[in-house]
Amino acid sequence: GAVVSSMTTEADGTYRFADLERGQAYVVIPVRDGYGFTPGAHAIDALDEDVVADFVAVRLYSLTGEVNDKNGSGVGGVQVELRCGTTHLVTTTGAGGRYAFDGVPEGASCTVTPEAPGFTFGPGTIVVTPCATPEVAPIDVVEGLFTRYFAEGATGLFFDTNIALMNATDTAADVRVRFQRPDGVEGVVSVTMPPLSRATVNPEQLDEMRDTAVATVIESTQPIIADRTMHWDGMGYGSHSESSIAQPLTQWFLAEGTTAAGFQLFYLVQNPNTTDAVVEVRYLLPAPQPPVVKTYTVPAGSRFNIWVNLEDTKLASTDVSAVVTSRNGVSVIVERSMYLSGHGRTFDAGHES
């Protein structure tokens, strides 16, 4: 119902509402930022006498922390559980490995416990007192299944692709490099990397990955740093490099791009999942032109190529940006490549991101 009256407690915590109408129902609710109250409200069904409504106030705190790998980088997607007596809260680390809890009661002894399939943490549980320790000591991943992705890649007479791997930790890492073709065929190269070591993997080590477009999934027991370099024309006169991507997402934004002045523009989409992805590309053109919208099905476990110049006559010679959205919630990896032919050579220049 409507607020009949409000007031602020005295210095000693007392309060008093006077001249309330007899026989009416009332609810007394204490409110102050940064505090919780027990009980949360006091209900009076029909006021027929003086009533004492006492509350116990508890100061509430925020508790924050982070989960890191052995390179000191944050690990996203880790479930973190907080228990403080009867208080039980659960959250998930963001992409940077940070997590936060609000409304943690004063004076409580709390436990913070991380959990993620296939991961081992050190320490496994931390005991904290929120009012004394608002920032929890970092939690480290001792071992786990770390994953990195590349949507772009190609092999054959024109393109060569190399994947550079670095293990910067003090622990040996078992690494599986999974190459995925447009038709869903997959090939795997396994590497054991000693501590503080470097390795190179070429998809053409596998017969089934020769003369094909290829995407890459890298799985490792320690956090591996991965870069991809592509050379072309067999002579290697052109090349571009890119670092790996941490996780698939349901939406990507590509601001740069043009099909004008001879540029060839490609969008590369990787679906590393076991379910097909329905992907919408909203091509954004210079104003006042409306967007061009197209939908594609990217099969599970595959790499998909969109040659933007050929998708629509409105896209044949224009500056263009894109919003790429998975319409069925299946996360994907998206990259963009641009090439320009000249001086009598195919793709005389090119870049990728």
Short mmCIF file of N, CA, C and O in Angstrom, two decimals, residues 64-67 74-75 92-100 135:
data_model
loop_
_atom_site.label_atom_id
_atom_site.label_comp_id
_atom_site.label_asym_id
_atom_site.label_seq_id
_atom_site.Cartn_x
_atom_site.Cartn_y
_atom_site.Cartn_z
N THR A 64 35.48 -9.03 -3.33
CA THR A 64 35.93 -9.18 -4.71
C THR A 64 37.21 -10.00 -4.76
O THR A 64 37.94 -10.13 -3.77
N GLY A 65 37.50 -10.54 -5.93
CA GLY A 65 38.72 -11.31 -6.11
C GLY A 65 38.91 -11.66 -7.57
O GLY A 65 38.18 -11.19 -8.45
N GLU A 66 39.91 -12.50 -7.85
CA GLU A 66 40.19 -12.89 -9.23
C GLU A 66 40.75 -14.30 -9.27
O GLU A 66 41.32 -14.80 -8.30
N VAL A 67 40.55 -14.93 -10.42
CA VAL A 67 41.10 -16.26 -10.69
C VAL A 67 42.08 -16.11 -11.86
O VAL A 67 41.70 -15.61 -12.93
N GLY A 74 43.70 -13.41 -16.28
CA GLY A 74 42.44 -13.81 -15.68
C GLY A 74 41.78 -14.94 -16.44
O GLY A 74 41.88 -15.03 -17.66
N VAL A 75 41.08 -15.81 -15.71
CA VAL A 75 40.38 -16.95 -16.31
C VAL A 75 38.88 -16.72 -16.15
O VAL A 75 38.35 -16.67 -15.04
N THR A 92 29.98 -15.98 -11.36
CA THR A 92 30.92 -16.51 -12.36
C THR A 92 31.92 -15.43 -12.73
O THR A 92 31.54 -14.26 -12.89
N THR A 93 33.18 -15.79 -12.86
CA THR A 93 34.20 -14.81 -13.23
C THR A 93 33.94 -14.28 -14.64
O THR A 93 33.50 -15.01 -15.53
N GLY A 94 34.26 -12.99 -14.83
CA GLY A 94 34.16 -12.40 -16.15
C GLY A 94 35.36 -12.77 -16.99
O GLY A 94 36.24 -13.53 -16.57
N ALA A 95 35.41 -12.20 -18.19
CA ALA A 95 36.50 -12.52 -19.12
C ALA A 95 37.87 -12.22 -18.53
O ALA A 95 38.85 -12.89 -18.85
N GLY A 96 37.96 -11.21 -17.66
CA GLY A 96 39.23 -10.86 -17.03
C GLY A 96 39.52 -11.63 -15.77
O GLY A 96 40.53 -11.34 -15.08
N GLY A 97 38.67 -12.60 -15.41
CA GLY A 97 38.92 -13.42 -14.22
C GLY A 97 38.39 -12.83 -12.93
O GLY A 97 38.52 -13.44 -11.88
N ARG A 98 37.76 -11.64 -12.97
CA ARG A 98 37.28 -10.99 -11.76
C ARG A 98 35.90 -11.51 -11.36
O ARG A 98 35.09 -11.91 -12.18
N TYR A 99 35.65 -11.50 -10.04
CA TYR A 99 34.32 -11.81 -9.52
C TYR A 99 34.03 -10.89 -8.34
O TYR A 99 34.94 -10.29 -7.75
N ALA A 100 32.76 -10.74 -7.99
CA ALA A 100 32.37 -9.86 -6.89
C ALA A 100 31.08 -10.37 -6.26
O ALA A 100 30.18 -10.87 -6.95
N GLU A 135 39.17 -7.63 -0.39
CA GLU A 135 39.77 -8.20 -1.59
C GLU A 135 40.37 -9.55 -1.25
O GLU A 135 41.26 -9.67 -0.41
#
